[in-house]
Structures are given as C-alpha cells and as structure tokens.
Amino acid sequence: MTVNGIDVASYQNSSYGTAGLGFVIVKATEGTGYINPKHAAQVATGRTHGLVVGHYHFAKAGPVADQVAYFLRHAAPQAGDILALDWEDTAVSAADKDAWLKQAQAAAPGHRVLLYCNRDFWLNRDRTSQCGDGLWIADPGAAAGHPRVEHAWTVHQYSETGGIDHDVANFADKAALRTWAAKGVAAPAYEPFPGASWFTVGRRSPIVAAMHDRLVAVGCDHYAGSANKDLIGSGDVASYEAWQRKYNTQHDKGWTGAALKWPPGKETWDALKVPNV
C-alpha cells in the first residue's frame, strides 16, 4: 500500500489541488542564492489541507555547509516536516551528496532527511548507497510504487501530468507516513521472515505477490508473467533461487548446494526487503 503525493516548485501554482493526496514536498532553495518565491504559500496550502509537508533543496556546486544552513534557514521546517536533497546537478559529487545528508541530519535531528535523485544518478553516479533516512527515487518509466532499483525506497516519483510531478510514499496510509515523519517509528516496515516451512508451492498470500514484485525489481525475474502472482509457483522458486545466487556473489558468502536452493532463508529474505502488506 502507498500514499499519494506531489512535489512542487515555482513552476506550479500556490493553490494546487490536494484531493486524494497525503503529502506534498515543496522546493525551498537552490545553492545559496535562490529561494522559491512561492515556497511559503505552497507550504501553507499543504498544511491547510492536512498534508504531510516536506521541503527540498536543489544542490549546486559549492560549500556544502553553507547550502545546508541556507536551506534550513529559508525552509523553516516545523515539527514533523520532511527534508530532502535534490541531487541532479552533475557538478555535485557523490561525496558532496553524502556530506549534505550527514550535515542536514546533524543540524536538524528532529526531521527525516531524504535523498532525491533519478535512476542514472543512483545507479551510475552514487558510490555509497547513502540516502539519509530514505531514498526518493525518480523513475517515470515504472508503474507507481514499482521503481526499478534494488535499494529499498521511501518515495517514488513516477509521473508528470498536468505540469505536476506525482509521487507515492511507501506507507500503509497517511497516518503511518505522518508518524514516521515525526520520527515516531522506524519504517517503512518490511515483512518478517515467515519461516522456511511457510514457502510451500500452492500457497496464496499477498506476501507472495509482494515478494514477486521485489524479485522483479532486483533483476531476478524468472516469471512467465504476473497472473496469479500471489500464488507460489515454479516462477517464484526459480526467481528466488536466482536472488540467493546473486546475494551469495555480492556478499561473498561462499554458499553452495542446498544453501542456494528453495526455500528462502532468513538472511536473503531480510535483504530482499519485501514491503509489509
């Protein structure tokens, strides 16, 4: 389950539509010389309509500490607001990205801090997988809630329609998102390992469908299709065994034989991060 939201900047109206939304993330600043002139009004619209509010900073080349201070001063976040770094300028290094996130978390310890970037930056420019309290991934080529990244994600920007960027947050509902934003829970939550004996061919469960989606997302897709994806079948067996081989190689586990076979084990299950359903 996910929560619908949007992100806005000076290109959008201050009185944007909020029907069906649970959150809005508003551009506040860019570098150390630009403030979104509509920021205050756009934030006010979100608060008036009961949305979870976030603020983002577009990083430019230059001193990181100065940009963090500039952003926090002009964003003026309230308790429960989300903060985010927009990393899409090629002049900003992965090291600068990491430093910004770390310094923002230290300077605003009461707030969640996200990293926003597209798949190219995440897959080809990032070096550490550091994303603060969560990854806000831009992948407009993927269906809402199914970004094509292996890393666990918190927000997925999936489309732009009518001049508005649309997002979903990986939470059961707005209340769960609000609680997380206020640092009331450590989330998003993932399905706990149900035990090896649970994975019997023919079992039907929404957990199986969620597992299917994660296996596809991490590049271990040995499914013939998505029909009856909530039912454990041969595609799940082949796909999960591919995931165990991939995990084994990536982490130099040295597993052989039965350790690479069905059913799933707790370590690879926890690493797969199947969303709580």
PDB file of C-alpha atoms in Angstrom:
ATOM      1  CA  MET A   1       0.000   0.000   0.000  1.00  0.00           C
ATOM      2  CA  THR A   2       1.184   3.523  -0.734  1.00  0.00           C
ATOM      3  CA  VAL A   3       0.257   7.157  -0.092  1.00  0.00           C
ATOM      4  CA  ASN A   4      -0.256   9.579  -2.979  1.00  0.00           C
ATOM      5  CA  GLY A   5       1.603  12.878  -3.085  1.00  0.00           C
ATOM      6  CA  ILE A   6       3.121  15.539  -5.321  1.00  0.00           C
ATOM      7  CA  ASP A   7       6.175  17.767  -5.382  1.00  0.00           C
ATOM      8  CA  VAL A   8       6.016  21.395  -6.455  1.00  0.00           C
ATOM      9  CA  ALA A   9       8.293  24.338  -7.220  1.00  0.00           C
ATOM     10  CA  SER A  10       7.877  27.855  -8.550  1.00  0.00           C
ATOM     11  CA  TYR A  11       6.521  26.469 -11.842  1.00  0.00           C
ATOM     12  CA  GLN A  12       3.362  25.285 -10.086  1.00  0.00           C
ATOM     13  CA  ASN A  13       0.501  27.281  -8.593  1.00  0.00           C
ATOM     14  CA  SER A  14       0.475  28.037  -4.892  1.00  0.00           C
ATOM     15  CA  SER A  15      -3.113  26.788  -4.677  1.00  0.00           C
ATOM     16  CA  TYR A  16      -2.540  23.358  -6.231  1.00  0.00           C
ATOM     17  CA  GLY A  17      -5.186  20.636  -5.993  1.00  0.00           C
ATOM     18  CA  THR A  18      -4.925  18.368  -2.953  1.00  0.00           C
ATOM     19  CA  ALA A  19      -7.765  15.873  -3.471  1.00  0.00           C
ATOM     20  CA  GLY A  20      -6.599  12.333  -2.786  1.00  0.00           C
ATOM     21  CA  LEU A  21      -3.158  13.436  -1.593  1.00  0.00           C
ATOM     22  CA  GLY A  22      -1.394  12.597   1.641  1.00  0.00           C
ATOM     23  CA  PHE A  23       1.763  14.665   1.229  1.00  0.00           C
ATOM     24  CA  VAL A  24       3.487  17.452  -0.669  1.00  0.00           C
ATOM     25  CA  ILE A  25       7.199  18.233  -0.958  1.00  0.00           C
ATOM     26  CA  VAL A  26       7.961  21.850  -1.841  1.00  0.00           C
ATOM     27  CA  LYS A  27      11.147  23.284  -3.306  1.00  0.00           C
ATOM     28  CA  ALA A  28      12.651  25.765  -0.873  1.00  0.00           C
ATOM     29  CA  THR A  29      16.111  26.706  -2.106  1.00  0.00           C
ATOM     30  CA  GLU A  30      18.821  26.154  -4.690  1.00  0.00           C
ATOM     31  CA  GLY A  31      22.520  26.589  -3.976  1.00  0.00           C
ATOM     32  CA  THR A  32      22.997  29.638  -1.771  1.00  0.00           C
ATOM     33  CA  GLY A  33      21.391  32.238  -3.997  1.00  0.00           C
ATOM     34  CA  TYR A  34      17.854  31.134  -4.836  1.00  0.00           C
ATOM     35  CA  ILE A  35      14.651  30.914  -2.795  1.00  0.00           C
ATOM     36  CA  ASN A  36      11.425  29.615  -4.309  1.00  0.00           C
ATOM     37  CA  PRO A  37       9.200  32.717  -4.163  1.00  0.00           C
ATOM     38  CA  LYS A  38       6.098  30.525  -3.782  1.00  0.00           C
ATOM     39  CA  HIS A  39       7.547  28.289  -1.055  1.00  0.00           C
ATOM     40  CA  ALA A  40       5.672  29.795   1.887  1.00  0.00           C
ATOM     41  CA  ALA A  41       2.327  29.858   0.040  1.00  0.00           C
ATOM     42  CA  GLN A  42       2.744  26.333  -1.322  1.00  0.00           C
ATOM     43  CA  VAL A  43       3.627  25.020   2.135  1.00  0.00           C
ATOM     44  CA  ALA A  44       0.615  26.826   3.590  1.00  0.00           C
ATOM     45  CA  THR A  45      -1.677  25.115   1.064  1.00  0.00           C
ATOM     46  CA  GLY A  46      -0.383  21.733   2.151  1.00  0.00           C
ATOM     47  CA  ARG A  47      -0.803  22.480   5.846  1.00  0.00           C
ATOM     48  CA  THR A  48      -4.302  23.896   5.342  1.00  0.00           C
ATOM     49  CA  HIS A  49      -5.414  20.680   3.675  1.00  0.00           C
ATOM     50  CA  GLY A  50      -3.822  18.404   6.263  1.00  0.00           C
ATOM     51  CA  LEU A  51      -0.985  17.067   4.131  1.00  0.00           C
ATOM     52  CA  VAL A  52       2.355  15.845   5.445  1.00  0.00           C
ATOM     53  CA  VAL A  53       4.739  18.592   4.315  1.00  0.00           C
ATOM     54  CA  GLY A  54       8.281  18.306   3.026  1.00  0.00           C
ATOM     55  CA  HIS A  55      10.874  20.808   1.805  1.00  0.00           C
ATOM     56  CA  TYR A  56      13.672  20.173  -0.676  1.00  0.00           C
ATOM     57  CA  HIS A  57      16.944  21.832  -1.625  1.00  0.00           C
ATOM     58  CA  PHE A  58      18.408  21.670  -5.141  1.00  0.00           C
ATOM     59  CA  ALA A  59      22.137  21.137  -4.645  1.00  0.00           C
ATOM     60  CA  LYS A  60      24.636  23.158  -6.663  1.00  0.00           C
ATOM     61  CA  ALA A  61      28.419  23.037  -6.717  1.00  0.00           C
ATOM     62  CA  GLY A  62      29.794  24.905  -3.719  1.00  0.00           C
ATOM     63  CA  PRO A  63      30.373  24.634   0.020  1.00  0.00           C
ATOM     64  CA  VAL A  64      28.035  22.010   1.445  1.00  0.00           C
ATOM     65  CA  ALA A  65      27.782  23.502   4.925  1.00  0.00           C
ATOM     66  CA  ASP A  66      26.701  26.864   3.504  1.00  0.00           C
ATOM     67  CA  GLN A  67      23.962  25.210   1.448  1.00  0.00           C
ATOM     68  CA  VAL A  68      22.630  23.213   4.389  1.00  0.00           C
ATOM     69  CA  ALA A  69      22.450  26.354   6.536  1.00  0.00           C
ATOM     70  CA  TYR A  70      20.836  28.354   3.724  1.00  0.00           C
ATOM     71  CA  PHE A  71      18.224  25.661   3.163  1.00  0.00           C
ATOM     72  CA  LEU A  72      17.265  25.237   6.806  1.00  0.00           C
ATOM     73  CA  ARG A  73      17.086  28.992   7.361  1.00  0.00           C
ATOM     74  CA  HIS A  74      14.697  29.575   4.477  1.00  0.00           C
ATOM     75  CA  ALA A  75      12.709  26.319   4.626  1.00  0.00           C
ATOM     76  CA  ALA A  76      11.933  26.981   8.308  1.00  0.00           C
ATOM     77  CA  PRO A  77      10.604  23.439   8.824  1.00  0.00           C
ATOM     78  CA  GLN A  78       8.069  22.722  11.527  1.00  0.00           C
ATOM     79  CA  ALA A  79       7.959  19.582  13.663  1.00  0.00           C
ATOM     80  CA  GLY A  80       7.039  16.569  11.550  1.00  0.00           C
ATOM     81  CA  ASP A  81       8.175  18.107   8.256  1.00  0.00           C
ATOM     82  CA  ILE A  82      10.372  16.067   5.905  1.00  0.00           C
ATOM     83  CA  LEU A  83      13.600  17.471   4.447  1.00  0.00           C
ATOM     84  CA  ALA A  84      15.152  16.386   1.153  1.00  0.00           C
ATOM     85  CA  LEU A  85      18.214  16.918  -1.012  1.00  0.00           C
ATOM     86  CA  ASP A  86      17.581  17.150  -4.758  1.00  0.00           C
ATOM     87  CA  TRP A  87      20.712  15.679  -6.372  1.00  0.00           C
ATOM     88  CA  GLU A  88      20.607  16.103 -10.134  1.00  0.00           C
ATOM     89  CA  ASP A  89      23.377  18.601 -10.937  1.00  0.00           C
ATOM     90  CA  THR A  90      26.338  16.708 -12.408  1.00  0.00           C
ATOM     91  CA  ALA A  91      28.713  19.239 -10.830  1.00  0.00           C
ATOM     92  CA  VAL A  92      27.713  17.948  -7.380  1.00  0.00           C
ATOM     93  CA  SER A  93      29.735  14.872  -6.470  1.00  0.00           C
ATOM     94  CA  ALA A  94      28.581  11.764  -4.650  1.00  0.00           C
ATOM     95  CA  ALA A  95      30.833  12.808  -1.766  1.00  0.00           C
ATOM     96  CA  ASP A  96      29.107  16.196  -1.637  1.00  0.00           C
ATOM     97  CA  LYS A  97      25.758  14.417  -1.611  1.00  0.00           C
ATOM     98  CA  ASP A  98      26.809  12.269   1.335  1.00  0.00           C
ATOM     99  CA  ALA A  99      28.166  15.282   3.212  1.00  0.00           C
ATOM    100  CA  TRP A 100      24.948  17.258   2.677  1.00  0.00           C
ATOM    101  CA  LEU A 101      22.797  14.445   4.037  1.00  0.00           C
ATOM    102  CA  LYS A 102      25.025  13.916   7.052  1.00  0.00           C
ATOM    103  CA  GLN A 103      25.206  17.607   7.890  1.00  0.00           C
ATOM    104  CA  ALA A 104      21.456  18.120   7.442  1.00  0.00           C
ATOM    105  CA  GLN A 105      20.728  15.209   9.781  1.00  0.00           C
ATOM    106  CA  ALA A 106      23.089  16.656  12.373  1.00  0.00           C
ATOM    107  CA  ALA A 107      21.702  20.176  12.049  1.00  0.00           C
ATOM    108  CA  ALA A 108      18.034  19.093  12.081  1.00  0.00           C
ATOM    109  CA  PRO A 109      17.947  15.909  14.197  1.00  0.00           C
ATOM    110  CA  GLY A 110      14.186  16.084  14.679  1.00  0.00           C
ATOM    111  CA  HIS A 111      13.491  15.656  10.968  1.00  0.00           C
ATOM    112  CA  ARG A 112      13.667  12.856   8.435  1.00  0.00           C
ATOM    113  CA  VAL A 113      16.094  13.608   5.607  1.00  0.00           C
ATOM    114  CA  LEU A 114      15.626  12.053   2.148  1.00  0.00           C
ATOM    115  CA  LEU A 115      17.766  11.877  -0.964  1.00  0.00           C
ATOM    116  CA  TYR A 116      16.046  12.629  -4.269  1.00  0.00           C
ATOM    117  CA  CYS A 117      17.703  11.519  -7.495  1.00  0.00           C
ATOM    118  CA  ASN A 118      16.922   9.709 -10.728  1.00  0.00           C
ATOM    119  CA  ARG A 119      17.981   6.169 -11.627  1.00  0.00           C
ATOM    120  CA  ASP A 120      21.031   7.333 -13.569  1.00  0.00           C
ATOM    121  CA  PHE A 121      22.436   9.163 -10.559  1.00  0.00           C
ATOM    122  CA  TRP A 122      21.567   6.318  -8.189  1.00  0.00           C
ATOM    123  CA  LEU A 123      22.898   3.521 -10.381  1.00  0.00           C
ATOM    124  CA  ASN A 124      25.835   5.222 -12.098  1.00  0.00           C
ATOM    125  CA  ARG A 125      26.983   8.217 -10.034  1.00  0.00           C
ATOM    126  CA  ASP A 126      26.323   7.167  -6.445  1.00  0.00           C
ATOM    127  CA  ARG A 127      29.203   5.369  -4.724  1.00  0.00           C
ATOM    128  CA  THR A 128      27.952   4.628  -1.213  1.00  0.00           C
ATOM    129  CA  SER A 129      24.172   3.978  -1.288  1.00  0.00           C
ATOM    130  CA  GLN A 130      23.864   6.689   1.374  1.00  0.00           C
ATOM    131  CA  CYS A 131      20.405   8.263   1.220  1.00  0.00           C
ATOM    132  CA  GLY A 132      19.841   9.643   4.718  1.00  0.00           C
ATOM    133  CA  ASP A 133      16.568   8.379   6.153  1.00  0.00           C
ATOM    134  CA  GLY A 134      15.256   7.176   2.813  1.00  0.00           C
ATOM    135  CA  LEU A 135      15.516   7.168  -0.955  1.00  0.00           C
ATOM    136  CA  TRP A 136      13.188   9.344  -3.040  1.00  0.00           C
ATOM    137  CA  ILE A 137      13.734   7.869  -6.475  1.00  0.00           C
ATOM    138  CA  ALA A 138      12.627   9.391  -9.762  1.00  0.00           C
ATOM    139  CA  ASP A 139      11.668   6.654 -12.205  1.00  0.00           C
ATOM    140  CA  PRO A 140       8.882   7.851 -14.506  1.00  0.00           C
ATOM    141  CA  GLY A 141       9.243   4.746 -16.656  1.00  0.00           C
ATOM    142  CA  ALA A 142       7.944   2.478 -13.909  1.00  0.00           C
ATOM    143  CA  ALA A 143       4.449   1.922 -12.540  1.00  0.00           C
ATOM    144  CA  ALA A 144       3.629   3.814  -9.353  1.00  0.00           C
ATOM    145  CA  GLY A 145       5.216   2.067  -6.384  1.00  0.00           C
ATOM    146  CA  HIS A 146       7.475  -0.130  -8.509  1.00  0.00           C
ATOM    147  CA  PRO A 147      10.676   1.840  -9.152  1.00  0.00           C
ATOM    148  CA  ARG A 148      13.412  -0.132 -10.898  1.00  0.00           C
ATOM    149  CA  VAL A 149      16.016  -0.078  -8.133  1.00  0.00           C
ATOM    150  CA  GLU A 150      17.216  -2.795  -5.786  1.00  0.00           C
ATOM    151  CA  HIS A 151      17.595  -0.490  -2.796  1.00  0.00           C
ATOM    152  CA  ALA A 152      14.605  -0.028  -0.520  1.00  0.00           C
ATOM    153  CA  TRP A 153      12.768   3.178  -1.433  1.00  0.00           C
ATOM    154  CA  THR A 154      10.658   5.601   0.595  1.00  0.00           C
ATOM    155  CA  VAL A 155       9.142   7.802  -2.147  1.00  0.00           C
ATOM    156  CA  HIS A 156       8.763   7.076  -5.855  1.00  0.00           C
ATOM    157  CA  GLN A 157       8.286   9.952  -8.304  1.00  0.00           C
ATOM    158  CA  TYR A 158       6.543   8.082 -11.098  1.00  0.00           C
ATOM    159  CA  SER A 159       4.982  10.591 -13.499  1.00  0.00           C
ATOM    160  CA  GLU A 160       4.456  14.183 -14.541  1.00  0.00           C
ATOM    161  CA  THR A 161       0.963  15.089 -15.704  1.00  0.00           C
ATOM    162  CA  GLY A 162      -0.705  18.435 -15.992  1.00  0.00           C
ATOM    163  CA  GLY A 163       2.536  20.164 -15.042  1.00  0.00           C
ATOM    164  CA  ILE A 164       2.686  18.352 -11.677  1.00  0.00           C
ATOM    165  CA  ASP A 165       5.137  15.658 -10.560  1.00  0.00           C
ATOM    166  CA  HIS A 166       3.312  12.748  -8.939  1.00  0.00           C
ATOM    167  CA  ASP A 167       4.738  10.552  -6.194  1.00  0.00           C
ATOM    168  CA  VAL A 168       3.824   7.679  -3.914  1.00  0.00           C
ATOM    169  CA  ALA A 169       5.268   7.069  -0.440  1.00  0.00           C
ATOM    170  CA  ASN A 170       5.875   3.528   0.781  1.00  0.00           C
ATOM    171  CA  PHE A 171       3.497   3.591   3.758  1.00  0.00           C
ATOM    172  CA  ALA A 172       0.184   1.950   4.566  1.00  0.00           C
ATOM    173  CA  ASP A 173      -1.627   5.272   4.955  1.00  0.00           C
ATOM    174  CA  LYS A 174      -1.138   8.966   5.683  1.00  0.00           C
ATOM    175  CA  ALA A 175      -1.184   8.360   9.431  1.00  0.00           C
ATOM    176  CA  ALA A 176       1.749   5.940   9.132  1.00  0.00           C
ATOM    177  CA  LEU A 177       3.653   8.435   6.987  1.00  0.00           C
ATOM    178  CA  ARG A 178       2.979  11.234   9.464  1.00  0.00           C
ATOM    179  CA  THR A 179       4.144   9.089  12.376  1.00  0.00           C
ATOM    180  CA  TRP A 180       7.327   8.155  10.522  1.00  0.00           C
ATOM    181  CA  ALA A 181       7.992  11.770   9.532  1.00  0.00           C
ATOM    182  CA  ALA A 182       7.698  12.755  13.198  1.00  0.00           C
ATOM    183  CA  LYS A 183      10.280  10.034  13.980  1.00  0.00           C
ATOM    184  CA  GLY A 184       7.705   8.014  15.875  1.00  0.00           C
ATOM    185  CA  VAL A 185       8.571   4.746  14.129  1.00  0.00           C
ATOM    186  CA  ALA A 186      11.467   3.252  12.222  1.00  0.00           C
ATOM    187  CA  ALA A 187       9.978   2.401   8.849  1.00  0.00           C
ATOM    188  CA  PRO A 188       8.894   1.665   6.176  1.00  0.00           C
ATOM    189  CA  ALA A 189       8.149  -1.781   7.564  1.00  0.00           C
ATOM    190  CA  TYR A 190       9.073  -4.997   5.790  1.00  0.00           C
ATOM    191  CA  GLU A 191       7.549  -8.440   6.065  1.00  0.00           C
ATOM    192  CA  PRO A 192       9.291 -10.508   8.740  1.00  0.00           C
ATOM    193  CA  PHE A 193      10.656 -13.891   7.677  1.00  0.00           C
ATOM    194  CA  PRO A 194       7.700 -16.299   7.961  1.00  0.00           C
ATOM    195  CA  GLY A 195       9.890 -19.396   8.292  1.00  0.00           C
ATOM    196  CA  ALA A 196      11.148 -21.808   5.626  1.00  0.00           C
ATOM    197  CA  SER A 197       8.164 -24.140   6.030  1.00  0.00           C
ATOM    198  CA  TRP A 198       5.769 -21.319   5.066  1.00  0.00           C
ATOM    199  CA  PHE A 199       7.038 -21.348   1.475  1.00  0.00           C
ATOM    200  CA  THR A 200       5.019 -24.222   0.061  1.00  0.00           C
ATOM    201  CA  VAL A 201       4.098 -24.345  -3.614  1.00  0.00           C
ATOM    202  CA  GLY A 202       0.419 -23.520  -3.978  1.00  0.00           C
ATOM    203  CA  ARG A 203       0.236 -21.130  -1.022  1.00  0.00           C
ATOM    204  CA  ARG A 204      -1.689 -17.960  -1.871  1.00  0.00           C
ATOM    205  CA  SER A 205      -0.918 -14.738   0.008  1.00  0.00           C
ATOM    206  CA  PRO A 206      -0.415 -11.014  -0.661  1.00  0.00           C
ATOM    207  CA  ILE A 207       3.085 -11.563   0.775  1.00  0.00           C
ATOM    208  CA  VAL A 208       3.822 -13.777  -2.223  1.00  0.00           C
ATOM    209  CA  ALA A 209       2.729 -11.003  -4.604  1.00  0.00           C
ATOM    210  CA  ALA A 210       4.946  -8.519  -2.761  1.00  0.00           C
ATOM    211  CA  MET A 211       7.857 -10.965  -2.972  1.00  0.00           C
ATOM    212  CA  HIS A 212       7.211 -11.358  -6.705  1.00  0.00           C
ATOM    213  CA  ASP A 213       7.473  -7.601  -7.216  1.00  0.00           C
ATOM    214  CA  ARG A 214      10.700  -7.331  -5.214  1.00  0.00           C
ATOM    215  CA  LEU A 215      12.333 -10.200  -7.108  1.00  0.00           C
ATOM    216  CA  VAL A 216      11.486  -8.490 -10.378  1.00  0.00           C
ATOM    217  CA  ALA A 217      12.845  -5.184  -9.006  1.00  0.00           C
ATOM    218  CA  VAL A 218      16.214  -6.710  -8.076  1.00  0.00           C
ATOM    219  CA  GLY A 219      16.648  -8.262 -11.514  1.00  0.00           C
ATOM    220  CA  CYS A 220      15.784 -11.846 -10.606  1.00  0.00           C
ATOM    221  CA  ASP A 221      12.759 -12.233 -12.850  1.00  0.00           C
ATOM    222  CA  HIS A 222      12.227 -15.832 -13.944  1.00  0.00           C
ATOM    223  CA  TYR A 223       8.451 -15.453 -14.149  1.00  0.00           C
ATOM    224  CA  ALA A 224       6.411 -16.312 -17.228  1.00  0.00           C
ATOM    225  CA  GLY A 225       4.012 -13.487 -16.335  1.00  0.00           C
ATOM    226  CA  SER A 226       2.288 -11.686 -13.480  1.00  0.00           C
ATOM    227  CA  ALA A 227      -1.005 -13.612 -13.452  1.00  0.00           C
ATOM    228  CA  ASN A 228      -1.693 -15.178 -10.050  1.00  0.00           C
ATOM    229  CA  LYS A 229       1.441 -13.577  -8.662  1.00  0.00           C
ATOM    230  CA  ASP A 230       0.065 -14.074  -5.145  1.00  0.00           C
ATOM    231  CA  LEU A 231       0.315 -17.868  -5.628  1.00  0.00           C
ATOM    232  CA  ILE A 232       3.647 -19.628  -5.040  1.00  0.00           C
ATOM    233  CA  GLY A 233       4.675 -21.448  -8.182  1.00  0.00           C
ATOM    234  CA  SER A 234       7.694 -22.507 -10.210  1.00  0.00           C
ATOM    235  CA  GLY A 235       8.451 -18.907 -11.186  1.00  0.00           C
ATOM    236  CA  ASP A 236       8.838 -17.972  -7.531  1.00  0.00           C
ATOM    237  CA  VAL A 237      11.191 -20.906  -6.951  1.00  0.00           C
ATOM    238  CA  ALA A 238      13.389 -20.041  -9.944  1.00  0.00           C
ATOM    239  CA  SER A 239      13.365 -16.306  -9.217  1.00  0.00           C
ATOM    240  CA  TYR A 240      14.171 -16.675  -5.540  1.00  0.00           C
ATOM    241  CA  GLU A 241      16.990 -19.120  -6.234  1.00  0.00           C
ATOM    242  CA  ALA A 242      18.385 -16.534  -8.684  1.00  0.00           C
ATOM    243  CA  TRP A 243      18.192 -13.943  -5.873  1.00  0.00           C
ATOM    244  CA  GLN A 244      20.034 -16.263  -3.471  1.00  0.00           C
ATOM    245  CA  ARG A 245      22.794 -16.787  -6.047  1.00  0.00           C
ATOM    246  CA  LYS A 246      23.029 -13.034  -6.635  1.00  0.00           C
ATOM    247  CA  TYR A 247      23.149 -12.273  -2.912  1.00  0.00           C
ATOM    248  CA  ASN A 248      25.748 -15.001  -2.430  1.00  0.00           C
ATOM    249  CA  THR A 249      28.000 -13.461  -5.077  1.00  0.00           C
ATOM    250  CA  GLN A 250      27.505  -9.853  -3.980  1.00  0.00           C
ATOM    251  CA  HIS A 251      28.313 -10.598  -0.351  1.00  0.00           C
ATOM    252  CA  ASP A 252      30.986 -13.286  -0.846  1.00  0.00           C
ATOM    253  CA  LYS A 253      29.048 -15.752   1.284  1.00  0.00           C
ATOM    254  CA  GLY A 254      30.597 -18.837  -0.237  1.00  0.00           C
ATOM    255  CA  TRP A 255      27.310 -20.740  -0.170  1.00  0.00           C
ATOM    256  CA  THR A 256      26.911 -23.932  -2.198  1.00  0.00           C
ATOM    257  CA  GLY A 257      24.369 -26.685  -2.708  1.00  0.00           C
ATOM    258  CA  ALA A 258      21.205 -26.514  -0.630  1.00  0.00           C
ATOM    259  CA  ALA A 259      22.055 -23.042   0.668  1.00  0.00           C
ATOM    260  CA  LEU A 260      21.308 -21.691  -2.801  1.00  0.00           C
ATOM    261  CA  LYS A 261      18.093 -23.632  -3.283  1.00  0.00           C
ATOM    262  CA  TRP A 262      14.451 -23.074  -2.396  1.00  0.00           C
ATOM    263  CA  PRO A 263      13.001 -22.394   0.165  1.00  0.00           C
ATOM    264  CA  PRO A 264      14.109 -18.890   1.159  1.00  0.00           C
ATOM    265  CA  GLY A 265      16.335 -18.365   4.164  1.00  0.00           C
ATOM    266  CA  LYS A 266      16.073 -15.564   6.704  1.00  0.00           C
ATOM    267  CA  GLU A 267      19.210 -13.687   5.632  1.00  0.00           C
ATOM    268  CA  THR A 268      18.265 -13.376   1.969  1.00  0.00           C
ATOM    269  CA  TRP A 269      14.629 -12.690   2.873  1.00  0.00           C
ATOM    270  CA  ASP A 270      15.584  -9.785   5.159  1.00  0.00           C
ATOM    271  CA  ALA A 271      17.923  -8.445   2.463  1.00  0.00           C
ATOM    272  CA  LEU A 272      15.153  -8.595  -0.164  1.00  0.00           C
ATOM    273  CA  LYS A 273      13.077  -6.122   1.879  1.00  0.00           C
ATOM    274  CA  VAL A 274       9.601  -7.293   0.944  1.00  0.00           C
ATOM    275  CA  PRO A 275       7.181  -4.457   1.877  1.00  0.00           C
ATOM    276  CA  ASN A 276       4.804  -5.117   4.718  1.00  0.00           C
ATOM    277  CA  VAL A 277       1.368  -5.911   3.316  1.00  0.00           C
TER     278      VAL A 277
END
